[in-house]
Amino acid sequence: MGNPMGPHSAALQRIVTRMRDTEAAGRYVLVTRIPYQEWGLAQLSGQRGVDVTLLEDQVFTSLEDAERAVFKMRWELITGTPLVLD
Amino acid sequence: MLEKKIAGYSDEISVAPGERIRFMVSCEPGVDRYQADIVRLISGDRQPSGPGYRDELLQTSVSGEYPGRSQETYCGSYAVVPDGPAFDALSDLSLQAAIFPTLPALRRACIISKMDIEAGCGFALWTDPADGLVLQLGDGDGGLREFTLGQALVAREWYLVSATYDSSSGEVHLRQQLLDSYARDTSSGEVKHDSKGTAVVRCNAPLLIAAASREEARGKPVGEMIFNGRIERPVVASRVLERSEIESLRSDAVPRGLRTDICAAWDFSRAMDTDDIIDISPNRAHGRLINLPIRAVRGSNWTGDELDFNHAPDQYAAIHFLDDSLYDCEWDADFELEVPADTPSGLYAARLTAGDQEDHISFVVRPPRDRATASLALLIPTASYMAYGNSRGGIEFGNELLANHLAVIGPEERYLNRHPEYGNSMYDNHNDGTGVCYSSRLRPLINIRPTHHWLWQLSADMHIVEWLEAQRIPFDVITDEDMHQDGVSLLERYSCVMTCSHPEYYSTNMWDAVHAFTQRGGRLMYMGGNGFYWRVAYRDDKPGAMEMRRTEDGSRSWASEPGEYFMAFTGEYGGLWWRAGRTPQSLVGNGFIAQGFDHSSYFRRTADSHDPRAAFIFEGIDDEIIGDFGLIGGGAAGLELDSASRAYGTPPHALTVATSEQHTDCYIRVNEDIGHMLLSIGGQDDPQVHADVVFFETPRGGAVFSTGSIGWSSALFHNDHNNNVSRMTRNVLDRFLDPTPFA
């Protein structure tokens, strides 16, 4: 988690790739709130013409923090348990 | 600006001093007025480490406030045939066509219509999600009678459909026949109805194919309920045709015995390089296509023996209609500029501002048409801008696997998503899944903006403009379209022509012009990656439109159907230039080999770089490592990479003066260079995944310098332009502007 933008080890990249390879509908994206400064988490609709769904409680001031947060959310979604790091 | 509300486009992309250009603007509610100014664009990248946005105001009569208004866009393709004597004999009626519906379950869609709804006269033949074929007939008294077949159509299958109405017996006969044969087919069938009263099929309305219409706008019927899919050989007849007669009209001529009764029989295989649809009946009730449906597509009788529509046009008598295609928004102009006679050539924009809202409608002022005003020309890749314009991948898919990080969605992407009617990029698919093979610049291209946060095409090319401005090097600006129209004579006025960062799409005229320029002593600086890759076509009678087919292979987001590799605009074979025997490597020394979008890398000097012929390139540079910095991904070797290859045509005397290394596994070799699938295709394992900086001399004292990477220009700004990428580029440019011939 110290280098969320990569490059990652081959093993970690394999996990990250699996996490990123989701259906378009519901895929997490970052929506600009203040250009180059602040982003909100959102989910794609997967349908042309239908806006993203903003997750109002998830706001980030760095892209790295956003990657970490989404990694944790996806980890919990896939494994069913929260990610606990030493 | 959390929500974008203003956008526009211009009727021209390149104008000379003294010429006129019109600007069309549409505003969403909340923008009642906006300020417009004409500015010369200096730089665009607003990221904190970038040069920021800068422009210079051009004093023109445009500057001022304008009322904001919303302008309507009518997308979707269909054909219009004016009413005329061809249809006077209608009392009995037969309609028929072969159809290939691609979205039959979406909603009701119109195959052919000629209907005056208020008067209650005319006819319309539909596909219905549940009932299949539906015929509507006017009752002559403001109402419609409707007759359904009652069996749903299967998507992406060819059917012969027909509907007849006998005014004396009142019988309506509907038939839909699957042209392939499947066991347990339940979609074919026929049904007879009693019309229970006289129908009035004659009306004064225009006839539409692939749409119905209730209103006119901008001088033509507005198409609604547009049919997605292919229609072939539609026929209107003034008597009830027998089944054998209906079958006989599937050929490319109207049988002699039917000529008295056929109102119109359109053969879409004719005049394929136009918007015309040709009626082969004696009535010659020709029509016009709206919004660029796809021509030169396989018909119901395609055998697979012939892959080129030019050789077997009768097997290509279908047109693929789409409910989201668009040629021209046809908005009313908000303001017009007559380019002042003394305007220096450059990259300009109509800058629109309203509170925190802004938009830049960029255009080029080329030098006067009879001369150059500098020794250097910057060639703006407007064909590539059109190919990428309104790319929807970010908002629709997130492109997360391409970039290996979360996608960032700005107000621009959400605005584009709110406006599907602005059409798609050539990287997208139509609503029915068909790849987008036509583009147009006569609509807002939301991502082709100098300040767009996705640094790609124009926004990335601003790094080159910013560098040239900072170097105080005089330069003219010309475009792909100028070069397509004027040929090499335009380029020959310059000592040096410099490309932008990603000149990927080339017409034959453009390729010929660049090649001839390099062969006649010209100096070419190819400042990007993945250039000269896809072949495109323009049509002289269709300004602002462009065609492309994604054939055989290549790095691509969709693929053309088999047998549809030739372009309707010109009849030329589409796809990769390589497949037409013209490799990028033979033109500029390197060609597309790999792409990735996470981290950019750097170049290392090679043994070739110490060849005396390359000494001028490295003057004042002691570094072995070149470009380990940059505004896109942190390096000069990034995004899309080109490498040298003798096998692909790199000139034998070319010098590879620097080679990139240490690319991530996100960088993967292009599929057209992969035979067997091997484990080693990523940047960490595959030595082919690298960019080469190439230099070679050309005949008559000319030369080519190719950077091999889209990321190159993003490194120019680093350290206030004091860096080895900037120095190399400057060294080459100075030498290329020096008239002393290369050996």
GROMACS .gro file of N, CA and C in nm, chain B residues 470-573:
model
  312
  556ALA      N    1   0.803   2.908  -2.657
  556ALA     CA    2   0.911   2.941  -2.563
  556ALA      C    3   1.046   2.952  -2.634
  557GLN      N    4   1.064   2.874  -2.740
  557GLN     CA    5   1.190   2.878  -2.814
  557GLN      C    6   1.197   3.000  -2.907
  558ARG      N    7   1.084   3.068  -2.918
  558ARG     CA    8   1.074   3.186  -3.008
  558ARG      C    9   1.113   3.149  -3.151
  559ILE      N   10   1.064   3.034  -3.191
  559ILE     CA   11   1.089   2.988  -3.328
  559ILE      C   12   0.965   3.020  -3.411
  560PRO      N   13   0.977   3.099  -3.515
  560PRO     CA   14   0.860   3.127  -3.599
  560PRO      C   15   0.808   2.999  -3.664
  561PHE      N   16   0.679   2.981  -3.665
  561PHE     CA   17   0.623   2.862  -3.731
  561PHE      C   18   0.485   2.892  -3.785
  562ASP      N   19   0.457   2.834  -3.901
  562ASP     CA   20   0.322   2.833  -3.955
  562ASP      C   21   0.249   2.711  -3.900
  563VAL      N   22   0.118   2.717  -3.905
  563VAL     CA   23   0.038   2.601  -3.864
  563VAL      C   24  -0.051   2.560  -3.981
  564ILE      N   25  -0.045   2.432  -4.013
  564ILE     CA   26  -0.129   2.376  -4.119
  564ILE      C   27  -0.194   2.249  -4.065
  565THR      N   28  -0.292   2.198  -4.136
  565THR     CA   29  -0.367   2.083  -4.085
  565THR      C   30  -0.364   1.967  -4.185
  566ASP      N   31  -0.406   1.852  -4.132
  566ASP     CA   32  -0.422   1.734  -4.217
  566ASP      C   33  -0.511   1.766  -4.337
  567GLU      N   34  -0.620   1.836  -4.311
  567GLU     CA   35  -0.713   1.862  -4.421
  567GLU      C   36  -0.651   1.952  -4.527
  568ASP      N   37  -0.569   2.049  -4.483
  568ASP     CA   38  -0.497   2.133  -4.580
  568ASP      C   39  -0.406   2.046  -4.667
  569MET      N   40  -0.334   1.956  -4.601
  569MET     CA   41  -0.239   1.870  -4.672
  569MET      C   42  -0.313   1.773  -4.764
  570HIS      N   43  -0.427   1.722  -4.716
  570HIS     CA   44  -0.505   1.632  -4.800
  570HIS      C   45  -0.549   1.703  -4.928
  571GLN      N   46  -0.588   1.830  -4.914
  571GLN     CA   47  -0.639   1.903  -5.030
  571GLN      C   48  -0.528   1.958  -5.119
  572ASP      N   49  -0.421   2.008  -5.060
  572ASP     CA   50  -0.318   2.079  -5.137
  572ASP      C   51  -0.203   1.988  -5.178
  573GLY      N   52  -0.187   1.875  -5.111
  573GLY     CA   53  -0.079   1.784  -5.146
  573GLY      C   54   0.057   1.834  -5.104
  574VAL      N   55   0.159   1.777  -5.166
  574VAL     CA   56   0.297   1.807  -5.125
  574VAL      C   57   0.334   1.952  -5.153
  575SER      N   58   0.262   2.016  -5.244
  575SER     CA   59   0.296   2.156  -5.275
  575SER      C   60   0.286   2.244  -5.152
  576LEU      N   61   0.195   2.208  -5.060
  576LEU     CA   62   0.184   2.283  -4.935
  576LEU      C   63   0.308   2.262  -4.849
  577LEU      N   64   0.353   2.138  -4.838
  577LEU     CA   65   0.467   2.107  -4.752
  577LEU      C   66   0.597   2.162  -4.810
  578GLU      N   67   0.607   2.161  -4.942
  578GLU     CA   68   0.732   2.200  -5.007
  578GLU      C   69   0.771   2.345  -4.984
  579ARG      N   70   0.678   2.424  -4.932
  579ARG     CA   71   0.712   2.563  -4.902
  579ARG      C   72   0.799   2.575  -4.777
  580TYR      N   73   0.813   2.463  -4.706
  580TYR     CA   74   0.882   2.468  -4.577
  580TYR      C   75   1.013   2.391  -4.580
  581SER      N   76   1.110   2.442  -4.501
  581SER     CA   77   1.234   2.366  -4.483
  581SER      C   78   1.207   2.244  -4.398
  582CYS      N   79   1.122   2.263  -4.298
  582CYS     CA   80   1.097   2.155  -4.203
  582CYS      C   81   0.948   2.150  -4.168
  583VAL      N   82   0.897   2.029  -4.163
  583VAL     CA   83   0.760   2.007  -4.116
  583VAL      C   84   0.769   1.924  -3.988
  584MET      N   85   0.697   1.971  -3.886
  584MET     CA   86   0.695   1.903  -3.756
  584MET      C   87   0.556   1.848  -3.732
  585THR      N   88   0.549   1.720  -3.697
  585THR     CA   89   0.418   1.662  -3.663
  585THR      C   90   0.386   1.690  -3.517
  586CYS      N   91   0.268   1.651  -3.477
  586CYS     CA   92   0.229   1.656  -3.335
  586CYS      C   93   0.252   1.518  -3.272
  587SER      N   94   0.192   1.495  -3.156
  587SER     CA   95   0.233   1.381  -3.074
  587SER      C   96   0.175   1.247  -3.118
  588HIS      N   97   0.066   1.250  -3.197
  588HIS     CA   98   0.001   1.122  -3.227
  588HIS      C   99  -0.075   1.129  -3.360
  589PRO      N  100   0.000   1.146  -3.470
  589PRO     CA  101  -0.065   1.159  -3.601
  589PRO      C  102  -0.097   1.022  -3.660
  590GLU      N  103  -0.200   0.960  -3.607
  590GLU     CA  104  -0.226   0.817  -3.628
  590GLU      C  105  -0.303   0.789  -3.757
  591TYR      N  106  -0.388   0.883  -3.799
  591TYR     CA  107  -0.482   0.856  -3.907
  591TYR      C  108  -0.441   0.934  -4.033
  592TYR      N  109  -0.425   0.862  -4.143
  592TYR     CA  110  -0.376   0.924  -4.266
  592TYR      C  111  -0.457   0.882  -4.387
  593SER      N  112  -0.496   0.980  -4.466
  593SER     CA  113  -0.557   0.950  -4.596
  593SER      C  114  -0.446   0.924  -4.697
  594THR      N  115  -0.482   0.872  -4.811
  594THR     CA  116  -0.383   0.845  -4.915
  594THR      C  117  -0.315   0.975  -4.958
  595ASN      N  118  -0.394   1.080  -4.977
  595ASN     CA  119  -0.334   1.208  -5.016
  595ASN      C  120  -0.232   1.255  -4.912
  596MET      N  121  -0.268   1.238  -4.787
  596MET     CA  122  -0.178   1.284  -4.680
  596MET      C  123  -0.050   1.202  -4.679
  597TRP      N  124  -0.064   1.071  -4.689
  597TRP     CA  125   0.055   0.983  -4.688
  597TRP      C  126   0.144   1.017  -4.806
  598ASP      N  127   0.083   1.033  -4.923
  598ASP     CA  128   0.161   1.067  -5.043
  598ASP      C  129   0.235   1.199  -5.025
  599ALA      N  130   0.167   1.295  -4.964
  599ALA     CA  131   0.229   1.427  -4.949
  599ALA      C  132   0.351   1.420  -4.857
  600VAL      N  133   0.336   1.352  -4.743
  600VAL     CA  134   0.449   1.342  -4.650
  600VAL      C  135   0.564   1.264  -4.714
  601HIS      N  136   0.528   1.156  -4.783
  601HIS     CA  137   0.634   1.076  -4.845
  601HIS      C  138   0.709   1.155  -4.950
  602ALA      N  139   0.633   1.224  -5.037
  602ALA     CA  140   0.698   1.302  -5.143
  602ALA      C  141   0.785   1.412  -5.082
  603PHE      N  142   0.737   1.472  -4.975
  603PHE     CA  143   0.814   1.577  -4.908
  603PHE      C  144   0.949   1.523  -4.862
  604THR      N  145   0.948   1.404  -4.801
  604THR     CA  146   1.075   1.348  -4.752
  604THR      C  147   1.166   1.306  -4.867
  605GLN      N  148   1.107   1.278  -4.983
  605GLN     CA  149   1.187   1.231  -5.097
  605GLN      C  150   1.239   1.348  -5.183
  606ARG      N  151   1.191   1.467  -5.154
  606ARG     CA  152   1.231   1.583  -5.236
  606ARG      C  153   1.316   1.682  -5.157
  607GLY      N  154   1.382   1.632  -5.054
  607GLY     CA  155   1.472   1.720  -4.980
  607GLY      C  156   1.412   1.782  -4.857
  608GLY      N  157   1.287   1.752  -4.826
  608GLY     CA  158   1.224   1.809  -4.707
  608GLY      C  159   1.277   1.745  -4.580
  609ARG      N  160   1.260   1.817  -4.470
  609ARG     CA  161   1.301   1.765  -4.340
  609ARG      C  162   1.176   1.746  -4.254
  610LEU      N  163   1.162   1.626  -4.202
  610LEU     CA  164   1.043   1.591  -4.126
  610LEU      C  165   1.081   1.556  -3.983
  611MET      N  166   1.017   1.621  -3.887
  611MET     CA  167   1.034   1.584  -3.747
  611MET      C  168   0.903   1.521  -3.700
  612TYR      N  169   0.910   1.392  -3.679
  612TYR     CA  170   0.793   1.316  -3.632
  612TYR      C  171   0.801   1.313  -3.480
  613MET      N  172   0.720   1.396  -3.417
  613MET     CA  173   0.734   1.425  -3.274
  613MET      C  174   0.645   1.337  -3.186
  614GLY      N  175   0.611   1.220  -3.235
  614GLY     CA  176   0.519   1.141  -3.154
  614GLY      C  177   0.536   0.993  -3.172
  615GLY      N  178   0.428   0.922  -3.144
  615GLY     CA  179   0.424   0.778  -3.157
  615GLY      C  180   0.297   0.732  -3.225
  616ASN      N  181   0.299   0.606  -3.267
  616ASN     CA  182   0.189   0.547  -3.341
  616ASN      C  183   0.133   0.644  -3.445
  617GLY      N  184   0.220   0.681  -3.536
  617GLY     CA  185   0.177   0.767  -3.646
  617GLY      C  186   0.161   0.688  -3.774
  618PHE      N  187   0.087   0.745  -3.868
  618PHE     CA  188   0.078   0.691  -4.005
  618PHE      C  189   0.030   0.545  -4.002
  619TYR      N  190  -0.071   0.520  -3.921
  619TYR     CA  191  -0.107   0.382  -3.885
  619TYR      C  192  -0.234   0.338  -3.957
  620TRP      N  193  -0.344   0.409  -3.931
  620TRP     CA  194  -0.471   0.373  -3.995
  620TRP      C  195  -0.494   0.455  -4.120
  621ARG      N  196  -0.554   0.391  -4.219
  621ARG     CA  197  -0.587   0.463  -4.342
  621ARG      C  198  -0.729   0.519  -4.330
  622VAL      N  199  -0.746   0.642  -4.367
  622VAL     CA  200  -0.879   0.704  -4.363
  622VAL      C  201  -0.912   0.762  -4.499
  623ALA      N  202  -1.038   0.799  -4.517
  623ALA     CA  203  -1.083   0.857  -4.643
  623ALA      C  204  -1.171   0.979  -4.616
  624TYR      N  205  -1.155   1.077  -4.699
  624TYR     CA  206  -1.244   1.193  -4.700
  624TYR      C  207  -1.328   1.187  -4.828
  625ARG      N  208  -1.434   1.264  -4.828
  625ARG     CA  209  -1.517   1.273  -4.948
  625ARG      C  210  -1.529   1.421  -4.984
  626ASP      N  211  -1.494   1.455  -5.108
  626ASP     CA  212  -1.491   1.597  -5.146
  626ASP      C  213  -1.626   1.665  -5.126
  627ASP      N  214  -1.735   1.589  -5.145
  627ASP     CA  215  -1.867   1.651  -5.135
  627ASP      C  216  -1.923   1.644  -4.993
  628LYS      N  217  -1.840   1.603  -4.898
  628LYS     CA  218  -1.889   1.586  -4.760
  628LYS      C  219  -1.788   1.646  -4.665
  629PRO      N  220  -1.774   1.780  -4.667
  629PRO     CA  221  -1.668   1.841  -4.586
  629PRO      C  222  -1.685   1.809  -4.439
  630GLY      N  223  -1.573   1.781  -4.374
  630GLY     CA  224  -1.576   1.756  -4.231
  630GLY      C  225  -1.606   1.613  -4.192
  631ALA      N  226  -1.630   1.525  -4.291
  631ALA     CA  227  -1.657   1.385  -4.259
  631ALA      C  228  -1.537   1.300  -4.294
  632MET      N  229  -1.522   1.187  -4.227
  632MET     CA  230  -1.407   1.100  -4.248
  632MET      C  231  -1.450   0.955  -4.226
  633GLU      N  232  -1.392   0.864  -4.303
  633GLU     CA  233  -1.424   0.722  -4.290
  633GLU      C  234  -1.300   0.641  -4.256
  634MET      N  235  -1.321   0.532  -4.185
  634MET     CA  236  -1.211   0.443  -4.147
  634MET      C  237  -1.270   0.305  -4.122
  635ARG      N  238  -1.198   0.202  -4.159
  635ARG     CA  239  -1.242   0.066  -4.127
  635ARG      C  240  -1.133  -0.001  -4.044
  636ARG      N  241  -1.173  -0.068  -3.938
  636ARG     CA  242  -1.075  -0.138  -3.854
  636ARG      C  243  -1.069  -0.283  -3.902
  637THR      N  244  -0.975  -0.306  -3.994
  637THR     CA  245  -0.972  -0.433  -4.066
  637THR      C  246  -0.860  -0.523  -4.016
  638GLU      N  247  -0.873  -0.649  -4.040
  638GLU     CA  248  -0.769  -0.751  -4.020
  638GLU      C  249  -0.710  -0.754  -3.881
  639ASP      N  250  -0.635  -0.649  -3.847
  639ASP     CA  251  -0.570  -0.646  -3.716
  639ASP      C  252  -0.534  -0.502  -3.684
  640GLY      N  253  -0.447  -0.485  -3.586
  640GLY     CA  254  -0.416  -0.352  -3.538
  640GLY      C  255  -0.470  -0.336  -3.397
  641SER      N  256  -0.412  -0.243  -3.325
  641SER     CA  257  -0.459  -0.213  -3.190
  641SER      C  258  -0.591  -0.138  -3.202
  642ARG      N  259  -0.700  -0.198  -3.158
  642ARG     CA  260  -0.831  -0.143  -3.194
  642ARG      C  261  -0.936  -0.181  -3.090
  643SER      N  262  -1.038  -0.100  -3.084
  643SER     CA  263  -1.145  -0.120  -2.987
  643SER      C  264  -1.262  -0.197  -3.047
  644TRP      N  265  -1.265  -0.214  -3.175
  644TRP     CA  266  -1.367  -0.296  -3.241
  644TRP      C  267  -1.307  -0.342  -3.373
  645ALA      N  268  -1.376  -0.432  -3.440
  645ALA     CA  269  -1.325  -0.483  -3.567
  645ALA      C  270  -1.433  -0.478  -3.672
  646SER      N  271  -1.393  -0.443  -3.793
  646SER     CA  272  -1.488  -0.444  -3.904
  646SER      C  273  -1.534  -0.586  -3.932
  647GLU      N  274  -1.655  -0.595  -3.984
  647GLU     CA  275  -1.709  -0.727  -4.022
  647GLU      C  276  -1.629  -0.780  -4.142
  648PRO      N  277  -1.618  -0.912  -4.153
  648PRO     CA  278  -1.554  -0.969  -4.273
  648PRO      C  279  -1.623  -0.918  -4.400
  649GLY      N  280  -1.544  -0.893  -4.501
  649GLY     CA  281  -1.601  -0.845  -4.627
  649GLY      C  282  -1.635  -0.697  -4.627
  650GLU      N  283  -1.601  -0.627  -4.518
  650GLU     CA  284  -1.635  -0.484  -4.511
  650GLU      C  285  -1.509  -0.402  -4.483
  651TYR      N  286  -1.403  -0.438  -4.554
  651TYR     CA  287  -1.275  -0.373  -4.532
  651TYR      C  288  -1.249  -0.258  -4.630
  652PHE      N  289  -1.336  -0.242  -4.727
  652PHE     CA  290  -1.316  -0.134  -4.825
  652PHE      C  291  -1.406  -0.016  -4.790
  653MET      N  292  -1.352   0.103  -4.806
  653MET     CA  293  -1.421   0.223  -4.761
  653MET      C  294  -1.518   0.273  -4.867
  654ALA      N  295  -1.640   0.303  -4.823
  654ALA     CA  296  -1.744   0.348  -4.915
  654ALA      C  297  -1.707   0.483  -4.978
  655PHE      N  298  -1.638   0.569  -4.903
  655PHE     CA  299  -1.608   0.703  -4.953
  655PHE      C  300  -1.524   0.699  -5.080
  656THR      N  301  -1.426   0.607  -5.084
  656THR     CA  302  -1.329   0.609  -5.194
  656THR      C  303  -1.313   0.474  -5.263
  657GLY      N  304  -1.367   0.369  -5.203
  657GLY     CA  305  -1.344   0.234  -5.257
  657GLY      C  306  -1.209   0.177  -5.219
  658GLU      N  307  -1.131   0.252  -5.142
  658GLU     CA  308  -0.997   0.205  -5.105
  658GLU      C  309  -1.006   0.100  -4.995
  659TYR      N  310  -0.904   0.014  -4.992
  659TYR     CA  311  -0.890  -0.083  -4.884
  659TYR      C  312  -0.855  -0.009  -4.756
   0.00000   0.00000   0.00000
